[in-house]
Amino acid sequence: MSGAPLRVALLGCGTVGSAVLRLLAEQAGDITARVGRPVEVAGVAVRRPDRHPGVPAELLTTDAHALVTRDDVDLVVEVIGGIDPARELMLAAFSAGKSVVSANKALLADDGVALHAAAAEAGVDLYYEAAVAGAIPLLRPLRESLAGDQLTRVVGIVNGTTNYILSRMAETGAGFAEALAEATELGYAEADPTADVDGFDAAAKAAILASLAFHTPVTAADVHREGIAAVSATDVARAAEIGCTVKLLAICEKVEGERGASVAVRVHPAMIPTSHPLASVGGAFNAVFVEAEAAGQLMFYGQGAGGEPTASAVLGDLVAVARNRVAGVAGPGTTAYAGLPVAPMADTPTRYHVSLDVADVPGVLAQVAQEFAAHDVSISTVRQDGAGEAATLVIVTHRAPDSALSATISRLREMPAVRAVTSVLRVEGLA
Amino acid sequence: MSGAPLRVALLGCGTVGSAVLRLLAEQAGDITARVGRPVEVAGVAVRRPDRHPGVPAELLTTDAHALVTRDDVDLVVEVIGGIDPARELMLAAFSAGKSVVSANKALLADDGVALHAAAAEAGVDLYYEAAVAGAIPLLRPLRESLAGDQLTRVVGIVNGTTNYILSRMAETGAGFAEALAEATELGYAEADPTADVDGFDAAAKAAILASLAFHTPVTAADVHREGIAAVSATDVARAAEIGCTVKLLAICEKVEGERGASVAVRVHPAMIPTSHPLASVGGAFNAVFVEAEAAGQLMFYGQGAGGEPTASAVLGDLVAVARNRVAGVAGPGTTAYAGLPVAPMADTPTRYHVSLDVADVPGVLAQVAQEFAAHDVSISTVRQDGAGEAATLVIVTHRAPDSALSATISRLREMPAVRAVTSVLRVEGLA
């Protein structure tokens, strides 16, 4: 329990960074006991030192590069976010023999392979539990607890902003724009909500999850991405009618095809049955559902964002890399030995829910069914509700290549008997 | 990816052991890639070699002690269960410098401190993720992911048999005996269900969870334990009336009292609100709800038993200890530095639900309320339903020391105006 303190360079001191500082101070005794040596802050790199009155002035610096390479720094915590300068600072830290704890999903999703290689070459650690699903222990379980199993599927609600918006749409019947405005007012959505609403944030997390789950390099650019801006009140109402709820899902699957296994990674809104464990994950919470061959179904649930929850994950990693430093080792790195190809969305098997307003004349259902059959799409259920001279058809398909389903929808839109395609959403988690 | 194979001694070859053997064989390539060296089976210790026709004869032995100390064995997997001879074999393995992976909740709950000390002295690992909640990654997240946080509460459904029985009672209105008989017939309960039904299994798991969560030695004998045999159909019906469901909970809490912090660990049936994340954990599933100061609320969910799920957890640990062996290190041990006292159940704050049949005469409620007040127990809600000359009182209290609540109940049973105390259960998770 003694020995020289391990010294940490903190890069960035926003919501997460200041929570890290506070928790490090509050828990100094416990962290010393858990690591075997004290852990103290060597310096804090920020852009505007005058904006951090709570941080001792002698710790503040604007020269992050000098800080990470200082001889009296053992470990680096990077909570700046974004690609640059975080990438250069991380690489400089590795070159100087320092392990890094990061919460940077964008950077890890963009360039994880090169960063892992640099850390491995330097014999140091790169841990980033906080980058996906905030406080929820997820990456370590995937990387270590399930290391003796074969993962087949990871499905997550990994963006709290969109989950809040979709939860409110379901509760109030509001449309997307109205629910977004409420989320912005309450601080659940940022002034520019693009990264959340258009699925960029979830796609970065999906890339990280897929890489770990399938030991395969996957970048954010490999992820098929659709946001929630096109989800309508009608979609949400139609979902409820078939016992489902609409969620923005990050889905990572191993797909066995004729040419061997591949990895499909996608982010899009989908209907899931209300009985599914993910369906009741409301508000700003995150949850990730994992399927493995031996373990079966697992779920991890908790707060996906916020200063304190994210700092909890950062500090868990910091204790781990500090222990490794004390032991003189690096922890298990991330392996990409499987090197599976990423399947294009067109080939990925999905299921669709489609609602149509049709003319209520004999033969319409047969015409519609024929269009699905022509694309080799098998129908699971059809419900037809007549109303005067119009009728509504609600169709849920079996699994088929996504391209066959989207092609079918395009053709339906052109059919004279189809007055309107009122709702199209993929369906996940149905038996 | 090369080097001499790491060789494993498998102790026990029942449901879990045979699943471990099968998965090790099926995933040999992946495990080699993840560990950096092949992992192969050196021998399998069983009592009756003739009962294991699927295991190559040259691997089978009845001399477990000789197997664990053999020079060509690097790692030991113990899935015999029970205290003896598992304890001696584990200590022999440590003395011989071999890390151990175990699924043995009874032994770890009984003697964890001494076993951890022996492993630490030998500089080897003792991992036992499979001992609690089967396939659910739980101990590693508690020990590592949350190492930078302060846990305040761990509440789990950690016994699938009792959860199945209580789920069926809620679904069908059956009494305990009937639901147990069904569980036995379907193979969810053992011929002698004592360990499950009376809470011994859950208490062992609670002791392990409390030890890890609070860095404090807790044994099964420290755990206040009540089983589900006394849970009646009336209890289940009363729970539903107040928007709750009955679960057997393992509860580990840090309690701040006048004489400082202590740890309260208990297993008993309780009513929880149907909106609580644990309430929807049905059938044979397990789930553990964790509260930490910075992380907030987390939940882990999955299969708590069965050969394959348990083997998944064993293999995850096996990959970890194998990696450590390749790196020439031991992983982070379990610390008990906090050494908090264990609070007696009498002092532990709980809440009660009480249903009473009372004479419908003026002043009964006042008399009953006076009895709670006399014990310094504050009432949260009362509902009174009249029916002819009798009435029913349903009371939910605020938190009070458990002894004050149980003393109040004893006094109520003696009151002339109280015809019967029809249901008493603790309530957890209410706001």
Coordinates of N, CA and C in Angstrom, one line a residue, chain B residues 218-394:
Chain B
V218 N -16.9 -11.1 4.1 CA -18.3 -11.5 4.5 C -18.4 -13.0 4.2
T219 N -18.9 -13.8 5.1 CA -19.1 -15.2 4.9 C -20.6 -15.5 4.9
A220 N -20.9 -16.7 4.4 CA -22.4 -17.0 4.3 C -23.0 -17.0 5.7
A221 N -22.2 -17.3 6.7 CA -22.8 -17.2 8.1 C -23.1 -15.8 8.5
D222 N -22.6 -14.8 7.9 CA -22.9 -13.4 8.2 C -24.2 -13.0 7.6
V223 N -24.8 -13.8 6.7 CA -25.9 -13.3 5.9 C -27.2 -13.7 6.6
H224 N -28.1 -12.7 6.8 CA -29.4 -13.0 7.3 C -30.2 -13.7 6.2
R225 N -30.8 -14.9 6.5 CA -31.3 -15.7 5.5 C -32.8 -16.1 5.8
E226 N -33.7 -15.8 4.9 CA -35.1 -16.4 5.0 C -35.4 -16.9 3.6
G227 N -36.0 -18.1 3.5 CA -36.3 -18.7 2.2 C -37.7 -18.3 1.8
I228 N -38.3 -19.0 0.8 CA -39.6 -18.6 0.2 C -40.7 -19.6 0.6
A229 N -40.4 -20.6 1.5 CA -41.4 -21.6 1.8 C -42.6 -21.0 2.5
A230 N -42.4 -19.9 3.2 CA -43.5 -19.3 3.9 C -44.3 -18.2 3.0
V231 N -43.8 -18.0 1.8 CA -44.6 -17.1 0.9 C -45.9 -17.7 0.5
S232 N -47.0 -17.0 0.7 CA -48.3 -17.6 0.4 C -48.9 -17.0 -0.8
A233 N -49.9 -17.6 -1.3 CA -50.7 -17.0 -2.4 C -51.2 -15.7 -2.0
T234 N -51.6 -15.5 -0.8 CA -52.1 -14.3 -0.3 C -51.0 -13.2 -0.4
D235 N -49.8 -13.5 0.0 CA -48.7 -12.5 -0.1 C -48.5 -12.1 -1.5
V236 N -48.6 -13.0 -2.5 CA -48.4 -12.7 -3.9 C -49.6 -11.8 -4.4
A237 N -50.8 -12.1 -3.9 CA -52.0 -11.4 -4.3 C -51.9 -9.9 -3.7
R238 N -51.5 -9.9 -2.4 CA -51.4 -8.6 -1.8 C -50.4 -7.7 -2.5
A239 N -49.3 -8.3 -2.9 CA -48.2 -7.6 -3.6 C -48.8 -7.0 -4.9
A240 N -49.6 -7.8 -5.6 CA -50.1 -7.3 -6.9 C -51.1 -6.1 -6.6
E241 N -51.8 -6.1 -5.5 CA -52.7 -5.0 -5.2 C -52.0 -3.7 -5.0
I242 N -50.8 -3.8 -4.5 CA -50.1 -2.5 -4.3 C -49.0 -2.3 -5.4
G243 N -49.3 -2.9 -6.5 CA -48.4 -2.6 -7.7 C -47.0 -3.2 -7.6
C244 N -46.9 -4.3 -6.8 CA -45.6 -5.0 -6.6 C -45.6 -6.4 -7.0
T245 N -44.5 -7.0 -7.0 CA -44.3 -8.4 -7.3 C -43.3 -9.0 -6.2
V246 N -43.5 -10.3 -5.9 CA -42.6 -10.9 -4.9 C -41.4 -11.6 -5.5
K247 N -40.2 -11.2 -5.0 CA -39.0 -11.8 -5.5 C -38.2 -12.2 -4.3
L248 N -37.4 -13.3 -4.4 CA -36.4 -13.6 -3.4 C -35.1 -12.7 -3.7
L249 N -34.8 -11.8 -2.9 CA -33.7 -10.9 -3.1 C -32.5 -11.2 -2.3
A250 N -31.3 -11.0 -2.9 CA -30.1 -11.0 -2.1 C -29.7 -9.5 -2.1
I251 N -29.6 -9.0 -0.9 CA -29.4 -7.5 -0.7 C -28.1 -7.3 0.1
C252 N -27.2 -6.5 -0.5 CA -26.0 -6.1 0.2 C -25.9 -4.6 0.2
E253 N -25.9 -4.0 1.4 CA -25.9 -2.6 1.5 C -24.8 -2.1 2.4
K254 N -24.4 -0.9 2.1 CA -23.5 -0.2 3.0 C -24.4 0.7 3.9
V255 N -24.4 0.5 5.2 CA -25.3 1.3 6.0 C -24.5 2.2 6.9
E256 N -24.8 3.5 6.8 CA -24.1 4.5 7.6 C -24.9 4.6 9.0
G257 N -24.3 4.4 10.1 CA -24.9 4.5 11.4 C -24.1 5.4 12.3
E258 N -24.6 5.5 13.5 CA -24.0 6.4 14.5 C -22.5 6.0 14.7
R259 N -22.3 4.6 14.7 CA -20.9 4.2 15.0 C -20.1 3.9 13.7
G260 N -20.5 4.7 12.6 CA -19.7 4.5 11.4 C -20.4 3.6 10.4
A261 N -19.7 3.3 9.3 CA -20.3 2.5 8.3 C -20.3 1.0 8.6
S262 N -21.3 0.3 8.2 CA -21.3 -1.2 8.3 C -21.9 -1.8 7.0
V263 N -21.8 -3.1 6.9 CA -22.4 -3.8 5.8 C -23.5 -4.6 6.2
A264 N -24.7 -4.5 5.6 CA -25.8 -5.4 5.9 C -26.0 -6.3 4.7
V265 N -26.1 -7.6 5.0 CA -26.3 -8.6 3.9 C -27.4 -9.5 4.3
R266 N -28.4 -9.6 3.4 CA -29.5 -10.4 3.7 C -30.2 -11.0 2.5
V267 N -30.8 -12.1 2.7 CA -31.6 -12.8 1.7 C -33.0 -13.1 2.2
H268 N -34.0 -12.5 1.5 CA -35.4 -12.8 2.0 C -36.3 -12.4 0.9
P269 N -37.5 -13.0 0.9 CA -38.5 -12.6 -0.1 C -38.9 -11.1 0.2
A270 N -39.2 -10.4 -0.9 CA -39.7 -9.0 -0.7 C -40.6 -8.6 -1.8
M271 N -41.4 -7.6 -1.5 CA -42.2 -7.0 -2.6 C -41.4 -5.9 -3.2
I272 N -41.4 -5.9 -4.6 CA -40.8 -4.8 -5.3 C -41.7 -4.3 -6.3
P273 N -41.7 -2.9 -6.6 CA -42.7 -2.4 -7.5 C -42.5 -3.0 -8.9
T274 N -43.6 -3.2 -9.6 CA -43.5 -3.8 -10.9 C -42.7 -3.0 -11.9
S275 N -42.6 -1.7 -11.6 CA -41.8 -0.8 -12.4 C -40.3 -0.9 -12.2
H276 N -39.9 -1.6 -11.2 CA -38.5 -1.8 -10.9 C -37.8 -2.7 -11.9
P277 N -36.6 -2.4 -12.4 CA -36.0 -3.3 -13.4 C -35.9 -4.8 -13.0
L278 N -35.8 -5.1 -11.7 CA -35.8 -6.5 -11.3 C -37.1 -7.2 -11.4
A279 N -38.2 -6.4 -11.4 CA -39.5 -7.0 -11.3 C -39.8 -7.9 -12.5
S280 N -39.3 -7.5 -13.7 CA -39.7 -8.2 -14.9 C -38.7 -9.4 -15.2
V281 N -37.8 -9.7 -14.2 CA -36.9 -10.8 -14.4 C -37.7 -12.0 -14.1
G282 N -38.1 -12.8 -15.1 CA -39.0 -13.9 -14.8 C -38.3 -15.3 -15.0
G283 N -39.0 -16.3 -14.6 CA -38.5 -17.7 -14.8 C -37.2 -17.9 -14.2
A284 N -36.3 -18.6 -14.9 CA -35.0 -19.1 -14.3 C -33.9 -18.0 -14.6
F285 N -34.3 -16.8 -15.0 CA -33.2 -15.8 -15.2 C -32.7 -15.2 -13.9
N286 N -31.6 -14.7 -13.9 CA -31.0 -14.0 -12.8 C -30.8 -12.5 -13.2
A287 N -30.7 -11.6 -12.3 CA -30.3 -10.2 -12.6 C -29.8 -9.6 -11.3
V288 N -28.9 -8.7 -11.5 CA -28.3 -8.0 -10.3 C -28.3 -6.5 -10.6
F289 N -28.9 -5.8 -9.6 CA -29.0 -4.4 -9.7 C -28.0 -3.8 -8.8
V290 N -27.2 -2.8 -9.3 CA -26.1 -2.3 -8.6 C -26.2 -0.8 -8.5
E291 N -26.0 -0.2 -7.3 CA -26.0 1.3 -7.2 C -24.7 1.7 -6.7
A292 N -24.1 2.7 -7.4 CA -22.8 3.2 -7.1 C -22.9 4.7 -7.1
E293 N -22.1 5.4 -6.3 CA -22.2 6.8 -6.1 C -22.1 7.6 -7.4
A294 N -21.1 7.3 -8.2 CA -20.9 8.0 -9.5 C -21.7 7.3 -10.6
A295 N -21.6 6.0 -10.7 CA -22.2 5.3 -11.9 C -23.7 5.4 -11.8
G296 N -24.3 5.5 -10.6 CA -25.7 5.5 -10.5 C -26.2 4.1 -10.5
Q297 N -27.4 3.8 -11.2 CA -28.0 2.5 -11.2 C -27.5 1.7 -12.4
L298 N -27.1 0.5 -12.2 CA -26.7 -0.5 -13.2 C -27.5 -1.8 -13.0
M299 N -27.7 -2.5 -14.1 CA -28.3 -3.8 -14.0 C -27.6 -4.8 -14.9
F300 N -27.4 -6.0 -14.4 CA -26.8 -7.1 -15.2 C -27.8 -8.2 -15.2
Y301 N -28.1 -8.8 -16.4 CA -29.2 -9.7 -16.6 C -28.7 -10.9 -17.5
G302 N -29.1 -12.1 -17.1 CA -28.8 -13.2 -18.0 C -29.1 -14.5 -17.3
Q303 N -28.6 -15.6 -17.8 CA -28.9 -17.0 -17.3 C -28.0 -17.3 -16.1
G304 N -28.6 -17.6 -15.0 CA -27.9 -17.8 -13.8 C -27.4 -19.2 -13.5
A305 N -27.8 -20.1 -14.4 CA -27.4 -21.5 -14.1 C -27.4 -22.3 -15.5
G306 N -27.1 -23.6 -15.4 CA -27.1 -24.4 -16.6 C -25.6 -24.7 -17.0
G307 N -25.4 -25.8 -17.7 CA -24.1 -26.2 -18.0 C -23.4 -25.2 -18.9
E308 N -24.0 -24.9 -20.1 CA -23.3 -24.0 -21.0 C -23.1 -22.6 -20.5
P309 N -24.1 -21.9 -19.9 CA -23.9 -20.6 -19.4 C -22.8 -20.6 -18.3
T310 N -22.8 -21.6 -17.4 CA -21.8 -21.6 -16.4 C -20.4 -21.8 -17.0
A311 N -20.4 -22.7 -18.0 CA -19.1 -23.0 -18.7 C -18.6 -21.7 -19.4
S312 N -19.5 -20.9 -19.9 CA -19.0 -19.6 -20.6 C -18.3 -18.8 -19.6
A313 N -18.8 -18.7 -18.4 CA -18.1 -17.9 -17.3 C -16.8 -18.5 -16.9
V314 N -16.8 -19.9 -16.8 CA -15.5 -20.6 -16.5 C -14.5 -20.3 -17.5
L315 N -14.9 -20.4 -18.8 CA -13.9 -20.2 -19.9 C -13.4 -18.8 -20.0
G316 N -14.3 -17.8 -19.7 CA -13.8 -16.4 -19.7 C -12.7 -16.3 -18.6
D317 N -12.9 -16.8 -17.5 CA -11.9 -16.8 -16.4 C -10.7 -17.6 -16.9
L318 N -10.9 -18.7 -17.5 CA -9.7 -19.5 -17.9 C -8.8 -18.7 -18.9
V319 N -9.5 -18.0 -19.9 CA -8.7 -17.2 -20.8 C -7.9 -16.1 -20.0
A320 N -8.6 -15.5 -19.0 CA -7.9 -14.5 -18.3 C -6.7 -15.0 -17.5
V321 N -6.9 -16.1 -16.8 CA -5.7 -16.6 -16.0 C -4.7 -17.2 -17.0
A322 N -5.1 -17.7 -18.1 CA -4.1 -18.2 -19.1 C -3.2 -17.0 -19.6
R323 N -3.9 -15.9 -19.9 CA -3.2 -14.7 -20.4 C -2.2 -14.2 -19.3
N324 N -2.7 -14.2 -18.1 CA -1.8 -13.8 -17.0 C -0.6 -14.7 -16.9
R325 N -0.8 -16.0 -17.1 CA 0.2 -17.0 -17.0 C 1.3 -16.7 -18.1
V326 N 0.7 -16.4 -19.3 CA 1.6 -16.1 -20.5 C 2.4 -14.8 -20.2
A327 N 1.8 -13.9 -19.5 CA 2.4 -12.6 -19.2 C 3.3 -12.7 -18.0
G328 N 3.2 -13.8 -17.3 CA 4.0 -14.0 -16.1 C 3.6 -13.2 -14.9
V329 N 2.3 -12.9 -14.8 CA 1.8 -12.1 -13.7 C 0.5 -12.7 -13.1
A330 N 0.1 -12.2 -12.0 CA -1.2 -12.5 -11.4 C -2.1 -11.3 -11.6
G331 N -3.4 -11.6 -11.8 CA -4.3 -10.5 -12.0 C -4.6 -9.8 -10.7
P332 N -5.4 -8.7 -10.7 CA -5.8 -8.0 -9.4 C -6.5 -9.0 -8.5
G333 N -6.0 -9.1 -7.3 CA -6.7 -10.0 -6.3 C -7.9 -9.3 -5.7
T334 N -8.5 -9.9 -4.8 CA -9.6 -9.3 -4.1 C -9.1 -8.7 -2.8
T335 N -9.5 -7.5 -2.6 CA -9.0 -6.8 -1.4 C -10.1 -6.7 -0.3
A336 N -9.7 -6.8 0.9 CA -10.6 -6.7 2.0 C -10.2 -5.6 3.0
Y337 N -9.6 -4.6 2.3 CA -9.0 -3.5 3.2 C -10.0 -2.7 4.0
A338 N -11.2 -2.6 3.5 CA -12.2 -1.8 4.2 C -12.5 -2.4 5.6
G339 N -12.6 -3.7 5.6 CA -12.9 -4.4 6.9 C -14.0 -3.9 7.7
L340 N -15.1 -3.6 7.0 CA -16.3 -3.0 7.7 C -17.0 -4.1 8.6
P341 N -17.6 -3.7 9.7 CA -18.4 -4.7 10.5 C -19.7 -5.1 9.7
V342 N -20.2 -6.3 10.0 CA -21.4 -6.7 9.4 C -22.6 -6.3 10.4
A343 N -23.5 -5.6 9.9 CA -24.6 -5.1 10.8 C -25.6 -6.3 11.1
P344 N -26.0 -6.4 12.3 CA -27.0 -7.5 12.6 C -28.4 -7.1 11.9
M345 N -29.1 -8.1 11.5 CA -30.4 -7.8 10.9 C -31.3 -6.9 11.7
A346 N -31.3 -7.1 13.0 CA -32.1 -6.3 13.9 C -31.9 -4.8 13.7
D347 N -30.7 -4.4 13.3 CA -30.4 -3.0 13.1 C -30.5 -2.5 11.7
T348 N -30.7 -3.4 10.8 CA -30.8 -3.1 9.4 C -32.1 -2.4 9.0
P349 N -32.0 -1.2 8.4 CA -33.3 -0.5 8.1 C -34.0 -1.2 6.9
T350 N -35.3 -1.5 7.2 CA -36.1 -2.2 6.1 C -37.5 -1.5 6.2
R351 N -38.3 -1.9 5.2 CA -39.7 -1.4 5.2 C -40.6 -2.7 5.1
Y352 N -41.8 -2.6 5.7 CA -42.7 -3.7 5.8 C -44.0 -3.4 5.1
H353 N -44.6 -4.4 4.4 CA -46.0 -4.4 4.1 C -46.7 -5.4 5.1
V354 N -47.8 -4.9 5.6 CA -48.6 -5.7 6.6 C -50.0 -5.7 6.2
S355 N -50.7 -6.8 6.0 CA -52.1 -6.9 5.8 C -52.8 -7.5 7.1
L356 N -53.8 -6.9 7.5 CA -54.5 -7.3 8.7 C -56.0 -7.5 8.5
D357 N -56.6 -8.5 9.0 CA -58.0 -8.6 9.1 C -58.4 -8.1 10.5
V358 N -59.2 -7.0 10.5 CA -59.6 -6.4 11.8 C -61.1 -6.3 12.0
A359 N -61.5 -6.2 13.2 CA -63.0 -5.9 13.5 C -63.3 -4.5 12.9
D360 N -64.4 -4.4 12.2 CA -64.8 -3.1 11.6 C -65.5 -2.3 12.7
V361 N -64.8 -1.9 13.7 CA -65.4 -1.0 14.7 C -64.6 0.3 14.8
P362 N -65.2 1.4 15.2 CA -64.4 2.6 15.3 C -63.2 2.5 16.2
G363 N -62.1 3.1 15.8 CA -60.9 3.2 16.6 C -59.9 2.1 16.3
V364 N -60.2 1.1 15.5 CA -59.2 0.1 15.2 C -58.0 0.6 14.5
L365 N -58.2 1.4 13.5 CA -57.0 2.0 12.8 C -56.2 2.8 13.8
A366 N -56.8 3.5 14.7 CA -56.0 4.3 15.7 C -55.2 3.4 16.6
Q367 N -55.8 2.3 17.0 CA -55.1 1.4 17.9 C -53.9 0.8 17.1
V368 N -54.1 0.4 15.9 CA -53.0 -0.2 15.1 C -51.9 0.8 14.9
A369 N -52.3 2.0 14.5 CA -51.4 3.1 14.2 C -50.5 3.4 15.5
Q370 N -51.2 3.3 16.6 CA -50.5 3.6 17.9 C -49.4 2.6 18.1
E371 N -49.7 1.3 17.7 CA -48.7 0.2 18.0 C -47.4 0.5 17.1
F372 N -47.6 1.0 15.9 CA -46.5 1.3 15.0 C -45.7 2.5 15.7
A373 N -46.5 3.5 16.1 CA -45.8 4.7 16.7 C -45.1 4.3 17.9
A374 N -45.6 3.4 18.7 CA -44.9 3.0 20.0 C -43.5 2.4 19.7
H375 N -43.4 1.8 18.5 CA -42.1 1.3 18.1 C -41.3 2.2 17.2
D376 N -41.7 3.5 17.2 CA -41.0 4.5 16.3 C -41.0 4.1 14.9
V377 N -42.0 3.4 14.4 CA -42.2 3.0 13.0 C -43.2 4.0 12.4
S378 N -42.7 4.7 11.3 CA -43.6 5.6 10.6 C -44.3 4.9 9.5
I379 N -45.6 5.2 9.4 CA -46.4 4.5 8.3 C -46.4 5.4 7.1
S380 N -46.2 4.7 5.9 CA -46.1 5.4 4.7 C -47.6 5.5 4.1
T381 N -48.2 4.3 3.9 CA -49.6 4.3 3.4 C -50.4 3.3 4.2
V382 N -51.7 3.6 4.3 CA -52.7 2.7 4.8 C -53.9 2.6 3.9
R383 N -54.4 1.4 3.6 CA -55.6 1.3 2.9 C -56.6 0.5 3.8
Q384 N -57.8 0.9 3.9 CA -58.8 0.2 4.7 C -59.9 -0.2 3.8
D385 N -60.3 -1.5 3.8 CA -61.4 -1.9 3.0 C -62.4 -2.6 4.0
G386 N -63.6 -2.0 4.1 CA -64.6 -2.6 4.9 C -65.3 -3.7 4.2
A387 N -65.8 -4.7 5.0 CA -66.6 -5.8 4.4 C -67.4 -6.4 5.5
G388 N -68.7 -5.9 5.7 CA -69.5 -6.3 6.7 C -69.0 -5.9 8.1
E389 N -68.9 -6.8 9.0 CA -68.4 -6.4 10.3 C -66.8 -6.6 10.4
A390 N -66.2 -7.1 9.3 CA -64.8 -7.2 9.3 C -64.2 -6.1 8.3
A391 N -62.9 -5.8 8.5 CA -62.3 -4.9 7.5 C -60.8 -5.4 7.3
T392 N -60.3 -4.9 6.3 CA -58.9 -5.3 6.0 C -58.1 -4.0 6.0
L393 N -56.9 -4.1 6.7 CA -56.0 -2.9 6.7 C -54.7 -3.4 6.0
V394 N -54.3 -2.6 5.0 CA -53.1 -2.8 4.3 C -52.1 -1.6 4.6

